[in-house]
Structures are given as structure tokens and as C-alpha cells.
mmCIF file of C-alpha atoms (C1' of nucleotides) in Angstrom:
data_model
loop_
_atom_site.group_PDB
_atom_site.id
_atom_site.type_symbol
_atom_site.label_atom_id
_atom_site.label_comp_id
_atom_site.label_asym_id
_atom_site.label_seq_id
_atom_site.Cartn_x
_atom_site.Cartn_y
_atom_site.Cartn_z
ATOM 1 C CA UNK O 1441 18.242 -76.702 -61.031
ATOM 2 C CA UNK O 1442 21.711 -75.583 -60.842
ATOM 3 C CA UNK O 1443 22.751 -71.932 -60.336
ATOM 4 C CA UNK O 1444 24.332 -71.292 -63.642
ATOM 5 C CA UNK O 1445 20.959 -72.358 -65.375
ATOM 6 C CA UNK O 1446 18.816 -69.900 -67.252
ATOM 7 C CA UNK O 1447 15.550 -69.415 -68.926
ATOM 8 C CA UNK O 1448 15.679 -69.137 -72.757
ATOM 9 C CA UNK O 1449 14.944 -65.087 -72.379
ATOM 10 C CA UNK O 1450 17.965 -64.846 -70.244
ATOM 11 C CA UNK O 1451 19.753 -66.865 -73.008
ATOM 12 C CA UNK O 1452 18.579 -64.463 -75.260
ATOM 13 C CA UNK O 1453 19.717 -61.317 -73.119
ATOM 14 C CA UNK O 1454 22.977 -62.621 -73.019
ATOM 15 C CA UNK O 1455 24.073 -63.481 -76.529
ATOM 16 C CA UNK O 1456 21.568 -61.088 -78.116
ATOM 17 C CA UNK O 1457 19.275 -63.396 -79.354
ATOM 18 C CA UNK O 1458 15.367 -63.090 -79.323
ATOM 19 C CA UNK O 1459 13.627 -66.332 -77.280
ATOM 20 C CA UNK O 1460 11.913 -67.031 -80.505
ATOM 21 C CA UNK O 1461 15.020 -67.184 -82.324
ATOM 22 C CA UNK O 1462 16.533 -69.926 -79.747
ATOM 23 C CA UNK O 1463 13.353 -71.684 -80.124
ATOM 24 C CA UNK O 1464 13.770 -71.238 -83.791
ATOM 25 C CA UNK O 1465 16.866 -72.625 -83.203
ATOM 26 C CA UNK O 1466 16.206 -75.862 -81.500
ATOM 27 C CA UNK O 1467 13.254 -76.704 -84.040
ATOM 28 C CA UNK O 1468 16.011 -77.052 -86.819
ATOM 29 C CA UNK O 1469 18.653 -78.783 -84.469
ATOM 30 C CA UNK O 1470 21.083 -75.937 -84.119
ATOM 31 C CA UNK O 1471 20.822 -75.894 -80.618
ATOM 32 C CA UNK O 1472 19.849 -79.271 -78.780
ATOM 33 C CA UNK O 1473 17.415 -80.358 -76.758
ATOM 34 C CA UNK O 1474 17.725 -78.901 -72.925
ATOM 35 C CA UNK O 1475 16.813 -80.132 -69.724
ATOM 36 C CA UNK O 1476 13.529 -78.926 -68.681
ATOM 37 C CA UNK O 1477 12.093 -77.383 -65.279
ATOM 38 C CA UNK O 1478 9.453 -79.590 -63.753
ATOM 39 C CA UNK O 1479 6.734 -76.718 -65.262
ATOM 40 C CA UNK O 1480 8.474 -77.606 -68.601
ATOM 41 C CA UNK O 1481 10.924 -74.462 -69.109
ATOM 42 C CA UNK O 1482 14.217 -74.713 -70.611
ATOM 43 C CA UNK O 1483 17.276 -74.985 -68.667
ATOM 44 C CA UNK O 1484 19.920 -73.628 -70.960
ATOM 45 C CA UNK O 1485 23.558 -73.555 -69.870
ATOM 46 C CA UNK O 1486 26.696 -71.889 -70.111
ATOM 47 C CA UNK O 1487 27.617 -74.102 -72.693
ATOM 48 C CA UNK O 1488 24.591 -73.003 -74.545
ATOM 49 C CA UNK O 1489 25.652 -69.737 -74.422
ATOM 50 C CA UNK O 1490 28.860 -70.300 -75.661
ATOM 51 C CA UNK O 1491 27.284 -72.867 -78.115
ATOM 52 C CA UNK O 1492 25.058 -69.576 -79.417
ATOM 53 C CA UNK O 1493 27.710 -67.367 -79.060
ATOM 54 C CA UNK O 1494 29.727 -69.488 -81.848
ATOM 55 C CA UNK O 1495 26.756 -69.542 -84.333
ATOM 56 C CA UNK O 1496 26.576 -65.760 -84.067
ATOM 57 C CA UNK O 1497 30.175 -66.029 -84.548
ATOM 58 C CA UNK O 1498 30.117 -67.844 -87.911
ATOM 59 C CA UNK O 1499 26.973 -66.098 -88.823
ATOM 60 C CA UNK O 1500 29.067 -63.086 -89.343
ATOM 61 C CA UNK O 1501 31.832 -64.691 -90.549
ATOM 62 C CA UNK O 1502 28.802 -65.251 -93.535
ATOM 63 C CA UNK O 1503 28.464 -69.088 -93.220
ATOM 64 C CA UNK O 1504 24.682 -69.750 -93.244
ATOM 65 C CA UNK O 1505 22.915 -72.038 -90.789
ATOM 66 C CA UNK O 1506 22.959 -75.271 -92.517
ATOM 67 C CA UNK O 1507 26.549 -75.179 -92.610
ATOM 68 C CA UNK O 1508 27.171 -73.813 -89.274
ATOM 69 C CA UNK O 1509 24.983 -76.877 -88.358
ATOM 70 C CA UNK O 1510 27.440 -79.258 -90.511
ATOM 71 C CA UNK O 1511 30.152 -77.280 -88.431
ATOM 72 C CA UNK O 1512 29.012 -77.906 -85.164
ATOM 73 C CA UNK O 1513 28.108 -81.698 -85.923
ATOM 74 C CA UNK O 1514 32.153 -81.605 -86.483
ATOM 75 C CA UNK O 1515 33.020 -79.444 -83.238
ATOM 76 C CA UNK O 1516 30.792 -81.486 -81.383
ATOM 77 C CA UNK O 1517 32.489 -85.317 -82.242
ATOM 78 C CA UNK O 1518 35.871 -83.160 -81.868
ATOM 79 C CA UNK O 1519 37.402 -84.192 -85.191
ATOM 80 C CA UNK O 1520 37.108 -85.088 -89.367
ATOM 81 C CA UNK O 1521 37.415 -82.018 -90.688
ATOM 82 C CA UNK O 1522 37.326 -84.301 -93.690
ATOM 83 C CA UNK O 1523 37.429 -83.276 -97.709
ATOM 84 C CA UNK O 1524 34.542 -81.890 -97.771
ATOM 85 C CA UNK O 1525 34.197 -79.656 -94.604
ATOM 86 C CA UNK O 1526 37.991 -78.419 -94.707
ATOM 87 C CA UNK O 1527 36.925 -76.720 -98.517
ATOM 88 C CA UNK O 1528 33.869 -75.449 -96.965
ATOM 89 C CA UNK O 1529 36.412 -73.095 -94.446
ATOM 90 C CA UNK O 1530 39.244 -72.543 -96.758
ATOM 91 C CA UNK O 1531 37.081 -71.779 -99.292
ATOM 92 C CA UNK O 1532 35.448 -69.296 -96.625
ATOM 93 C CA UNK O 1533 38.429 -68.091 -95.175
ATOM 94 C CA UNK O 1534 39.723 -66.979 -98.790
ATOM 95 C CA UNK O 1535 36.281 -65.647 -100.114
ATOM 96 C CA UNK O 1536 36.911 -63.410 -96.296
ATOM 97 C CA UNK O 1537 39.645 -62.128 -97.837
ATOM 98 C CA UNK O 1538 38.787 -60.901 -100.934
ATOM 99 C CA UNK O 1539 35.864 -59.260 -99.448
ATOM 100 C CA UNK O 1540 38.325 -57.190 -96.735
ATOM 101 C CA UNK O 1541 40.402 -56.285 -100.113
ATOM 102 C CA UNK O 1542 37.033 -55.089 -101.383
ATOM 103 C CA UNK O 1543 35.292 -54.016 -98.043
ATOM 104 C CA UNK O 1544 37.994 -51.687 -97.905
ATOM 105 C CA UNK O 1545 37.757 -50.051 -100.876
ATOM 106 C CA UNK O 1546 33.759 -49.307 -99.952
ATOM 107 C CA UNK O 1547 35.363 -47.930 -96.998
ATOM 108 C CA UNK O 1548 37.640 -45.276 -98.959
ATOM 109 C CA UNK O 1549 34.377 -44.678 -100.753
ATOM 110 C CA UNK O 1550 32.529 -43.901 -97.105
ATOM 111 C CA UNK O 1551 34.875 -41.814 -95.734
ATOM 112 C CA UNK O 1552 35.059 -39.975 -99.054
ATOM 113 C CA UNK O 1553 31.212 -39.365 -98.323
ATOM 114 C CA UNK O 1554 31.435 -38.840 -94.591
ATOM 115 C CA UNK O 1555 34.183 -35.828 -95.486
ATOM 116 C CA UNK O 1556 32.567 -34.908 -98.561
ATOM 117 C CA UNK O 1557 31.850 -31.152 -97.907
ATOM 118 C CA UNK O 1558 29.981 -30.987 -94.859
ATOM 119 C CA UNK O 1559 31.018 -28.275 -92.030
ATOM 120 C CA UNK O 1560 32.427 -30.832 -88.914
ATOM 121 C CA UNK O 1561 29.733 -30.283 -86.048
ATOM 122 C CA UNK O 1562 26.384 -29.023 -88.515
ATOM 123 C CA UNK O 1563 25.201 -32.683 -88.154
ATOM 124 C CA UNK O 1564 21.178 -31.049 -88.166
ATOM 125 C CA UNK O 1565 22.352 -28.185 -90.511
ATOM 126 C CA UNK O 1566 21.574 -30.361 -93.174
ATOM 127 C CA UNK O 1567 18.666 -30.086 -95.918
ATOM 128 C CA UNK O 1568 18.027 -33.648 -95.406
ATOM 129 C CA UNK O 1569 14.801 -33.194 -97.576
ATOM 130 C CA UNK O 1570 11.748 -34.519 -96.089
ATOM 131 C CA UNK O 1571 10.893 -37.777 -94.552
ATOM 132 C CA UNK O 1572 12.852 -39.455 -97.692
ATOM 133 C CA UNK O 1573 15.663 -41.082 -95.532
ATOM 134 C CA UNK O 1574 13.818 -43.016 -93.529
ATOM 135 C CA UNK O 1575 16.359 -46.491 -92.608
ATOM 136 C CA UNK O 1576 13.527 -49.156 -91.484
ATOM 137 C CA UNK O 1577 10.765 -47.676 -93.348
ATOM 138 C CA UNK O 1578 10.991 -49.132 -96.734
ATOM 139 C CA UNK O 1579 10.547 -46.448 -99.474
ATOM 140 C CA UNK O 1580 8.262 -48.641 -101.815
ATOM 141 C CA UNK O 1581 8.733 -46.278 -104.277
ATOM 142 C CA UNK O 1582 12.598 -46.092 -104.564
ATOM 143 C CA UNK O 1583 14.100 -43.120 -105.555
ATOM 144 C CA UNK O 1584 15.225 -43.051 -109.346
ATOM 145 C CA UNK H 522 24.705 -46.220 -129.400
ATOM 146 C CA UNK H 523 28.335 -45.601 -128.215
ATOM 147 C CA UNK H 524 30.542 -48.308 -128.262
ATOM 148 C CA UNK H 525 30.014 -48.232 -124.408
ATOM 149 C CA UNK H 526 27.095 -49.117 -124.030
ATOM 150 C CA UNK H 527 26.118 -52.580 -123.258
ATOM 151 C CA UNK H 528 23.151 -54.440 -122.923
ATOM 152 C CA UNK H 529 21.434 -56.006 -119.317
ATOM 153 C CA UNK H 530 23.608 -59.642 -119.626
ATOM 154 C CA UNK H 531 26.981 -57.834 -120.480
ATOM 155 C CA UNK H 532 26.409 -55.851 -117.453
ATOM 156 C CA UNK H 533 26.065 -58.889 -115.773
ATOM 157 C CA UNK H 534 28.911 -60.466 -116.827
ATOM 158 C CA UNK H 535 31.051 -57.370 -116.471
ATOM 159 C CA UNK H 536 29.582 -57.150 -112.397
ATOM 160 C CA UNK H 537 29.105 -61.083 -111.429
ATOM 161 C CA UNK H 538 25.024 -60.603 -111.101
ATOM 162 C CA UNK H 539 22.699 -61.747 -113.410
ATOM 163 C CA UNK H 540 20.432 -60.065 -115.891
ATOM 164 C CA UNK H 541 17.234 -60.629 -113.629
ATOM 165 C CA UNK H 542 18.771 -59.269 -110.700
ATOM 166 C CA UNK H 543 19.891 -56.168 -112.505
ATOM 167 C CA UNK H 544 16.337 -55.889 -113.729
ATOM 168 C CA UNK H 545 15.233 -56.356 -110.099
ATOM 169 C CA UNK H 546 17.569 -53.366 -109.049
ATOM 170 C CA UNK H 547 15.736 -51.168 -111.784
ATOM 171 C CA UNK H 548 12.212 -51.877 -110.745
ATOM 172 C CA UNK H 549 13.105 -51.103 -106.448
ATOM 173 C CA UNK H 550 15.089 -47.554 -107.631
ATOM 174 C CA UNK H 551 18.617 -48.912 -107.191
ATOM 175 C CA UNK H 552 19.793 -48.695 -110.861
ATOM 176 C CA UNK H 553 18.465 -45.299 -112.391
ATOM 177 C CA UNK H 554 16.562 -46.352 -115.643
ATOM 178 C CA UNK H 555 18.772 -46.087 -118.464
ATOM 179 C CA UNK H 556 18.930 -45.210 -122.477
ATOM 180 C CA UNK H 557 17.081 -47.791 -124.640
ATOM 181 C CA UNK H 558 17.948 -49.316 -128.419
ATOM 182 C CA UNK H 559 15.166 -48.451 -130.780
ATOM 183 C CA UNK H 560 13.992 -52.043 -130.042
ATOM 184 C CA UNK H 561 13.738 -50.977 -126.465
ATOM 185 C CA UNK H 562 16.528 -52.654 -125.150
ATOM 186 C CA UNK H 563 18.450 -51.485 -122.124
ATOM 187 C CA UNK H 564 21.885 -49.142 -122.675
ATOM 188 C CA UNK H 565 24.239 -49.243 -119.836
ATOM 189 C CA UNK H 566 27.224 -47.587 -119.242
ATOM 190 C CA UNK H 567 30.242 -47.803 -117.663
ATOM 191 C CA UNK H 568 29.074 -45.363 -114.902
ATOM 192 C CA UNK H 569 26.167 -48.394 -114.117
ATOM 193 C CA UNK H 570 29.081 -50.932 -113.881
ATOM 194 C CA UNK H 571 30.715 -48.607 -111.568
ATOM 195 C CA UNK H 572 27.362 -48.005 -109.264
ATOM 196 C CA UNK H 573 26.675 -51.821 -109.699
ATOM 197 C CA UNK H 574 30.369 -52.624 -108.031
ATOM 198 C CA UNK H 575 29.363 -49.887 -105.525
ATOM 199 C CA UNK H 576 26.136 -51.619 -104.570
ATOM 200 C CA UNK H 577 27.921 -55.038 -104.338
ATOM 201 C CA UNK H 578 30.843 -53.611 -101.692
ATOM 202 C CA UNK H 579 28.423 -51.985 -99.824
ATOM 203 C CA UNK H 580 26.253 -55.203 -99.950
ATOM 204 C CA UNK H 581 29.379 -57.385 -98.497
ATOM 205 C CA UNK H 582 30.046 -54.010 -96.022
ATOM 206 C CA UNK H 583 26.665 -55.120 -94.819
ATOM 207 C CA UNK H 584 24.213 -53.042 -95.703
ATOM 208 C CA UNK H 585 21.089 -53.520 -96.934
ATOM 209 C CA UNK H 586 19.554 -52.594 -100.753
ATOM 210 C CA UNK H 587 17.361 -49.369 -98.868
ATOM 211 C CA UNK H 588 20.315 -48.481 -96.685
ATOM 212 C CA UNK H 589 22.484 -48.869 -100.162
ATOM 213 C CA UNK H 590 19.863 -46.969 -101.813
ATOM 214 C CA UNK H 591 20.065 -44.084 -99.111
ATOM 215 C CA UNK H 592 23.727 -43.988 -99.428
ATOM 216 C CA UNK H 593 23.878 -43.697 -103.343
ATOM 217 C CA UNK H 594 20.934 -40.813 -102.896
ATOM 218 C CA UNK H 595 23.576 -39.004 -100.870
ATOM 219 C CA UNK H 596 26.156 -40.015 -103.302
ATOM 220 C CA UNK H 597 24.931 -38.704 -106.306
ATOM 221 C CA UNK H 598 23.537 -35.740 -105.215
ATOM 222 C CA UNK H 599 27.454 -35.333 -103.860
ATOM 223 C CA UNK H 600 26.813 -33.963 -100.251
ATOM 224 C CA UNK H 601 24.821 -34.272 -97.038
ATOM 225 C CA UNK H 602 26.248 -36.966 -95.323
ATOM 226 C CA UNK H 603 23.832 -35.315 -92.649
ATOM 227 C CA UNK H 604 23.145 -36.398 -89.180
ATOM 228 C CA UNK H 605 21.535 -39.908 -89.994
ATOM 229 C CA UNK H 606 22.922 -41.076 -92.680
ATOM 230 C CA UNK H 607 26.436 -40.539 -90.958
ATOM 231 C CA UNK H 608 25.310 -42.400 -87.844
ATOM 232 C CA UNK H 609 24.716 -44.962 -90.223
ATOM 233 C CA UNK H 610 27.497 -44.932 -91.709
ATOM 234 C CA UNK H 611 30.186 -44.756 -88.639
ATOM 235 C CA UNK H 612 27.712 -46.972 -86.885
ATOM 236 C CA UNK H 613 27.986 -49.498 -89.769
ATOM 237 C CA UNK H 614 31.882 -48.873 -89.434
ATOM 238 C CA UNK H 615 31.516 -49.583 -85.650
ATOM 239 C CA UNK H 616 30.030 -52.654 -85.855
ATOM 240 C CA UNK H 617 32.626 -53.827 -88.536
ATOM 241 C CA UNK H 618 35.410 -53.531 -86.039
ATOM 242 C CA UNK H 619 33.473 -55.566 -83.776
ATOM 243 C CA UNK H 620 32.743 -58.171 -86.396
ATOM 244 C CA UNK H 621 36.277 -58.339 -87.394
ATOM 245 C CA UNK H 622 37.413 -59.067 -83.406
ATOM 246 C CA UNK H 623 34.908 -61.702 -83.362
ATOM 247 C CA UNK H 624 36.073 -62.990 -87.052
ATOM 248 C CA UNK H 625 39.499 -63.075 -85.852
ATOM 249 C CA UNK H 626 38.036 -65.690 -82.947
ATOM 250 C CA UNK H 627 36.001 -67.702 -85.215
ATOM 251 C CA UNK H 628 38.991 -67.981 -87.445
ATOM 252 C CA UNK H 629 40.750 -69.532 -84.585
ATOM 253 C CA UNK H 630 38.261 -71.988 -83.555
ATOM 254 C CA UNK H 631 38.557 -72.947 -87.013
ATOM 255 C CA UNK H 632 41.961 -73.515 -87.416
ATOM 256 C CA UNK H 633 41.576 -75.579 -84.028
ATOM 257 C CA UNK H 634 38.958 -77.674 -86.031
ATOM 258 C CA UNK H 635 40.988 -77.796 -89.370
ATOM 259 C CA UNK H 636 44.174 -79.329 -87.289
ATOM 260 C CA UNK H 637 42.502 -81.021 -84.825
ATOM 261 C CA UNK H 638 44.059 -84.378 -84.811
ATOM 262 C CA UNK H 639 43.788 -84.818 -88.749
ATOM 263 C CA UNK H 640 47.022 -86.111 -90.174
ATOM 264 C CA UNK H 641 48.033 -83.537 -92.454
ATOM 265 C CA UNK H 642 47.788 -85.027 -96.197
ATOM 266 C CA UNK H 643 44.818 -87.723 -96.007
ATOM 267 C CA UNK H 644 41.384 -85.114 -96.853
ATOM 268 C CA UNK H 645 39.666 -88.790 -98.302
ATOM 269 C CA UNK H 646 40.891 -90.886 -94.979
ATOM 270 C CA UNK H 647 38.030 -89.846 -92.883
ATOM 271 C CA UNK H 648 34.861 -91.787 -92.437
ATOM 272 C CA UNK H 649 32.621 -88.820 -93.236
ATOM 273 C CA UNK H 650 29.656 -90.951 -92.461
ATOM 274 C CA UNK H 651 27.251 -91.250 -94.765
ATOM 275 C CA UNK H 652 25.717 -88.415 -97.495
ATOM 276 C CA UNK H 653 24.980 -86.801 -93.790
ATOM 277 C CA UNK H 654 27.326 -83.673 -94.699
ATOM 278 C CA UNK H 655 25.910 -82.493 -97.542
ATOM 279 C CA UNK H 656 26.386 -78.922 -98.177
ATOM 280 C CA UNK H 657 23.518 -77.357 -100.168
ATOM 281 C CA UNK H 658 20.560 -79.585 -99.271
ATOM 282 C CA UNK H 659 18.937 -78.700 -96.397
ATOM 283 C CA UNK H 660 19.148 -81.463 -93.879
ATOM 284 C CA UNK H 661 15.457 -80.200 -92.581
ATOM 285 C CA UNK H 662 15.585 -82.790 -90.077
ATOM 286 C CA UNK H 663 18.816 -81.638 -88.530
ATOM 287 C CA UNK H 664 21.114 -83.100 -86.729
ATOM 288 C CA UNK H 665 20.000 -82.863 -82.615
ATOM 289 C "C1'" DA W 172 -6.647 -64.484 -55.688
ATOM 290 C "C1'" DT W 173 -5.679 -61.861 -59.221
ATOM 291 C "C1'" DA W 174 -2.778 -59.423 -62.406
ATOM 292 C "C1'" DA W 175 1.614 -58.860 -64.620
ATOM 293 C "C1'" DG W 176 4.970 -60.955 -66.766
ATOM 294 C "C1'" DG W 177 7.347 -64.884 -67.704
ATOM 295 C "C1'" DG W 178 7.043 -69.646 -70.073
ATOM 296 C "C1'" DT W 179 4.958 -73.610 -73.613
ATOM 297 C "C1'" DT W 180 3.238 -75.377 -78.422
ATOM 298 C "C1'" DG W 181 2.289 -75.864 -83.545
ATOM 299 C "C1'" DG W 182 1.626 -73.478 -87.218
ATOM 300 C "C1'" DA W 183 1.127 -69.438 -90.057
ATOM 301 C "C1'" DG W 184 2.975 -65.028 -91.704
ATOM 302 C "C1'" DT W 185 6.715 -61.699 -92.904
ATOM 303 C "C1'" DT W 186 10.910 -59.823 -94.833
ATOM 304 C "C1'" DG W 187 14.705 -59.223 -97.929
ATOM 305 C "C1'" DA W 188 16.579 -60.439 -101.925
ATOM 306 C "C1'" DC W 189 16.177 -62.506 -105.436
ATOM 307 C "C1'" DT W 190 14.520 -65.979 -109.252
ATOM 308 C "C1'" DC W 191 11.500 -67.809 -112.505
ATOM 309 C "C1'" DC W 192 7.832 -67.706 -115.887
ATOM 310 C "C1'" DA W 193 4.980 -67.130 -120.173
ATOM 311 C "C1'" DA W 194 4.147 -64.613 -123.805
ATOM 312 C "C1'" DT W 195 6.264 -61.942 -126.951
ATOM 313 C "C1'" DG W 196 9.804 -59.182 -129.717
ATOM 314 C "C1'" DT W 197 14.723 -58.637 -131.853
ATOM 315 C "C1'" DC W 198 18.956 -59.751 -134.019
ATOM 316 C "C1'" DA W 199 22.923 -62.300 -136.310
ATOM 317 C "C1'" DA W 200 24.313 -66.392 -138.672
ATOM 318 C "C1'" DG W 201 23.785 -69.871 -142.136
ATOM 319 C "C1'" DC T 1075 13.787 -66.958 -143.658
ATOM 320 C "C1'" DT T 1076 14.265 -69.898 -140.100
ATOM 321 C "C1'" DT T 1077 16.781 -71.121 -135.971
ATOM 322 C "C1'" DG T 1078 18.845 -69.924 -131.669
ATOM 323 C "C1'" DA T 1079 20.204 -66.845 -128.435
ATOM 324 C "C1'" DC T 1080 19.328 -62.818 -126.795
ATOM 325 C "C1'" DA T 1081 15.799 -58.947 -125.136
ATOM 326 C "C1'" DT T 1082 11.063 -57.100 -123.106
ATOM 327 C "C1'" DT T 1083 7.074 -57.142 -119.412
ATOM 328 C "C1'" DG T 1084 4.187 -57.990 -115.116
ATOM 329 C "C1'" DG T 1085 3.523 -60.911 -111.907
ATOM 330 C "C1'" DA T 1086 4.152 -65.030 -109.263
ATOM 331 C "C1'" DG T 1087 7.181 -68.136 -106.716
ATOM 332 C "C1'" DT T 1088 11.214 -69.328 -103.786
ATOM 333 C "C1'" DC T 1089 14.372 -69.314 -100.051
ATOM 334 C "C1'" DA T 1090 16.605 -68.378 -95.607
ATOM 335 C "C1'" DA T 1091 15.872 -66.752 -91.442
ATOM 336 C "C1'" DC T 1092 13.218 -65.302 -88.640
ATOM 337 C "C1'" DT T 1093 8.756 -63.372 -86.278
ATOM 338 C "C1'" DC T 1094 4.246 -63.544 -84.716
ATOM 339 C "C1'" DC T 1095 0.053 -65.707 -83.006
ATOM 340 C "C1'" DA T 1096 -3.573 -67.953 -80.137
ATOM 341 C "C1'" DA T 1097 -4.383 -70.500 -76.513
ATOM 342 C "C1'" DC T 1098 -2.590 -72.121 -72.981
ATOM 343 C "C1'" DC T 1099 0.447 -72.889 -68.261
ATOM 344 C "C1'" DC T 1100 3.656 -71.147 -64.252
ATOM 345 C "C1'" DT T 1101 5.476 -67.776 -60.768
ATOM 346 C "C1'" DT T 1102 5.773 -63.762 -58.042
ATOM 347 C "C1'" DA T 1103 4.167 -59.468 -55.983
ATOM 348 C "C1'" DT T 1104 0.396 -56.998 -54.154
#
DNA sequence: ATAAGGGTTGGAGTTGACTCCAATGTCAAG
DNA sequence: CTTGACATTGGAGTCAACTCCAACCCTTAT
């Protein structure tokens, strides 16, 4: 086993991935099939990383994994961006834009609310009522 | 009933979601309830198209329906952008920064794949392989 | 040699965000 | 006054993308 290999935790550490995820992964033929230590552990690579680090890549960039696996199948054979695969990424790459035109309008609206009327440096000065804004917890109840 | 008003499908047509999602919206807290027609019909207003386009650029901003939720609390009670909810909120802005860097890197591997060595004008000339790209149905065996 | 902390599997469960349904009521047009 | 397209409800179902589990195996430090 070469130097540069790593368990599938370490991949994890290093793209910010969970080791179930990259299992997860594999199952569903995102990632391929690694070479294996004679106990049976993966042997992922740097080119898994960067593999992993693309999909996280295009994850944000809102494609979902089916066609990040469609993507890959293309990266992978190094060519045919054909009809169909060339609309899927234009078609992204304009939908991207429409939602920066938008995203920054939300983002006038945010800073609007971050100034809003609070005193600069009261950050715990605040009412913030009780345990209502609780991010994680889900409120069950909403708030009407 | 004010000329205004509109029922739960204009709504949707007005805002790109559909009635049952709107519906959905109502029953978690996200949409206040609203006036009803004798028959017991919904009334909305242009104020709920306005919080409805809010929810949706704060949904492509990334954030989720209770974070969204959180953020309208603070937003209609006009203050208190207090200590957690602005960590969310110039967290969230953080992390967009970062996304767009890492956009900006998937967008070149992208235009790497879209040029590649395709001739420029002939989409159709590429074997494409069988129905093997098919965009929408899961492949659920995937492609290893 | 034993305990802590990794790894393996298949399969089941969870989460977020819808999406659909049946049964029923309402409204405008012909 | 019926037909068709809307509306109402509570609850169940779906889907993507994880996330967890039990029951096991491997490695390293004490």
C-alpha cells in the first residue's frame, strides 16, 4: 500500500465527507470500486479525493447526484458532451444565473435585516424571546 | 373580497409553486393563515406573493424552510437580528462566497468538458450510447 | 491479552420538502 | 341543473440523500 493511500475516514476528513456518505457513495456508483487492504479496507486515492471533491463541487453548483453521475461517466471517457448532456449544463449554467440575479436581491433583503435597528456590538442585548429560535431543533409547531 | 385577493392556485401561478405546496407552507407556520370566502376558500394578498418570493430567494440562498421561518419571525416583527440569527445570517453569507469560488471552478471544468474535443456544430454526431444517459430516471444500478 | 478505536456488511430508518389522495363542497358556463 | 374545473380537509405516500444499526473483523497501545 502506497503512501498517498488512505482509509475512507481519512477520505472523509479531507473533503468533508462522513465515511458513511463515501460508502453511500460507492453503493450507487458515484465513486468506484477501490483497491482493498489485505483485512479488506479501502484504499482510496488522491484521485478519489479529487474525484469527491468534484461531486461536492457540482453538488453546490445544485446538480443532483444522478446527474453528477451522468457527468462523471462523461469526464471519465474524456469526451461527448453530446445533445443531451451539453443542455443539461447550459441549461444549469443559465438557471445559475438567474438565481445570482435573484440571490442577490435576498441579499439586499439580509443586510436590510442585519442593519435593521439593532445597536452594532449588543449582539446578547437582544429580547430574543425564549427558546423559540432554536436552528436544528425543529419547531413542530411553526410560528403563525 | 378586494379585487386583490386571490385564491391558493393564482398564488401559485403568480409565485411558480403549486397550490399543495402553498397549502403545505400554511400547515408548518410559513404562510400566516389568511382571510377566507364565505365558502371557506383561501384570500391571499399581494403581501403573501411578496413573502412567498421571499421564501423562494431565501430557499435558492440556501436556507432551509425553519431557518426561513426564523428569518421571516425576525422580519415581521421588524428587529432583532440578535446574536444567532445574525451568525446565521453572515455565516450563511460566508459560506456563499465560498460556494461561489468553488462555482467559479466547477464552471471551468465544465467548459473543459463542453469543448473538449467536440466539433463545434454537430450536438446529434455523438454516439451517446444507448438510453444509458437518461436524465430523470434513476439509473439505480449506476454506472461503476 | 484486552480495550479503544478504527474498519466491514446488508438492510432499515430518518429527514426535509414536498406530493398525492379520497371524499366532499363551490362556482361559472351552457 | 348538470358538467367541469376549481376549492376544502386530514392523512398517507414519495423522493433524494443520507444516517444509523447490529454484528462482526483488524490494529495499536498499554
Amino acid at each position: 500500500m502506497l503512501m498517498t493511500d488512505m482509509t475512507v475516514s481519512e477520505l472523509g476528513r479531507r473533503t468533508g465527507t462522513t465515511a458513511d456518505t463515501i460508502r453511500y457513495y460507492q453503493r450507487i456508483g458515484l465513486l468506484p470500486d477501490v483497491a482493498r487492504s489485505p483485512a479488506g479496507y479501502r484504499l482510496f486515492t488522491d484521485s478519489d479525493v479529487e474525484r469527491l471533491a468534484f461531486i461536492k463541487r457540482a453538488q453546490r453548483f445544485g446538480l443532483q447526484l444522478d446527474q453528477i453521475s451522468e457527468l462523471l461517466g462523461v469526464r471519465d471517457r474524456g469526451l461527448c458532451p453530446c445533445g443531451h448532456t451539453r443542455e443539461l449544463l447550459t441549461g444549469r449554467l443559465e438557471e445559475l444565473d438567474e438565481q445570482l440575479e435573484s440571490l442577490s436581491r435576498l441579499r439586499a433583503d439580509i443586510e436590510h435585516l442585519l442593519q435593521g435597528d439593532s445597536p452594532s456590538e449588543a449582539d446578547d442585548a437582544w429580547p430574543c424571546g425564549s427558546g423559540l429560535i432554536e436552528i436544528g431543533a425543529r419547531p413542530k409547531g411553526g410560528r403563525k
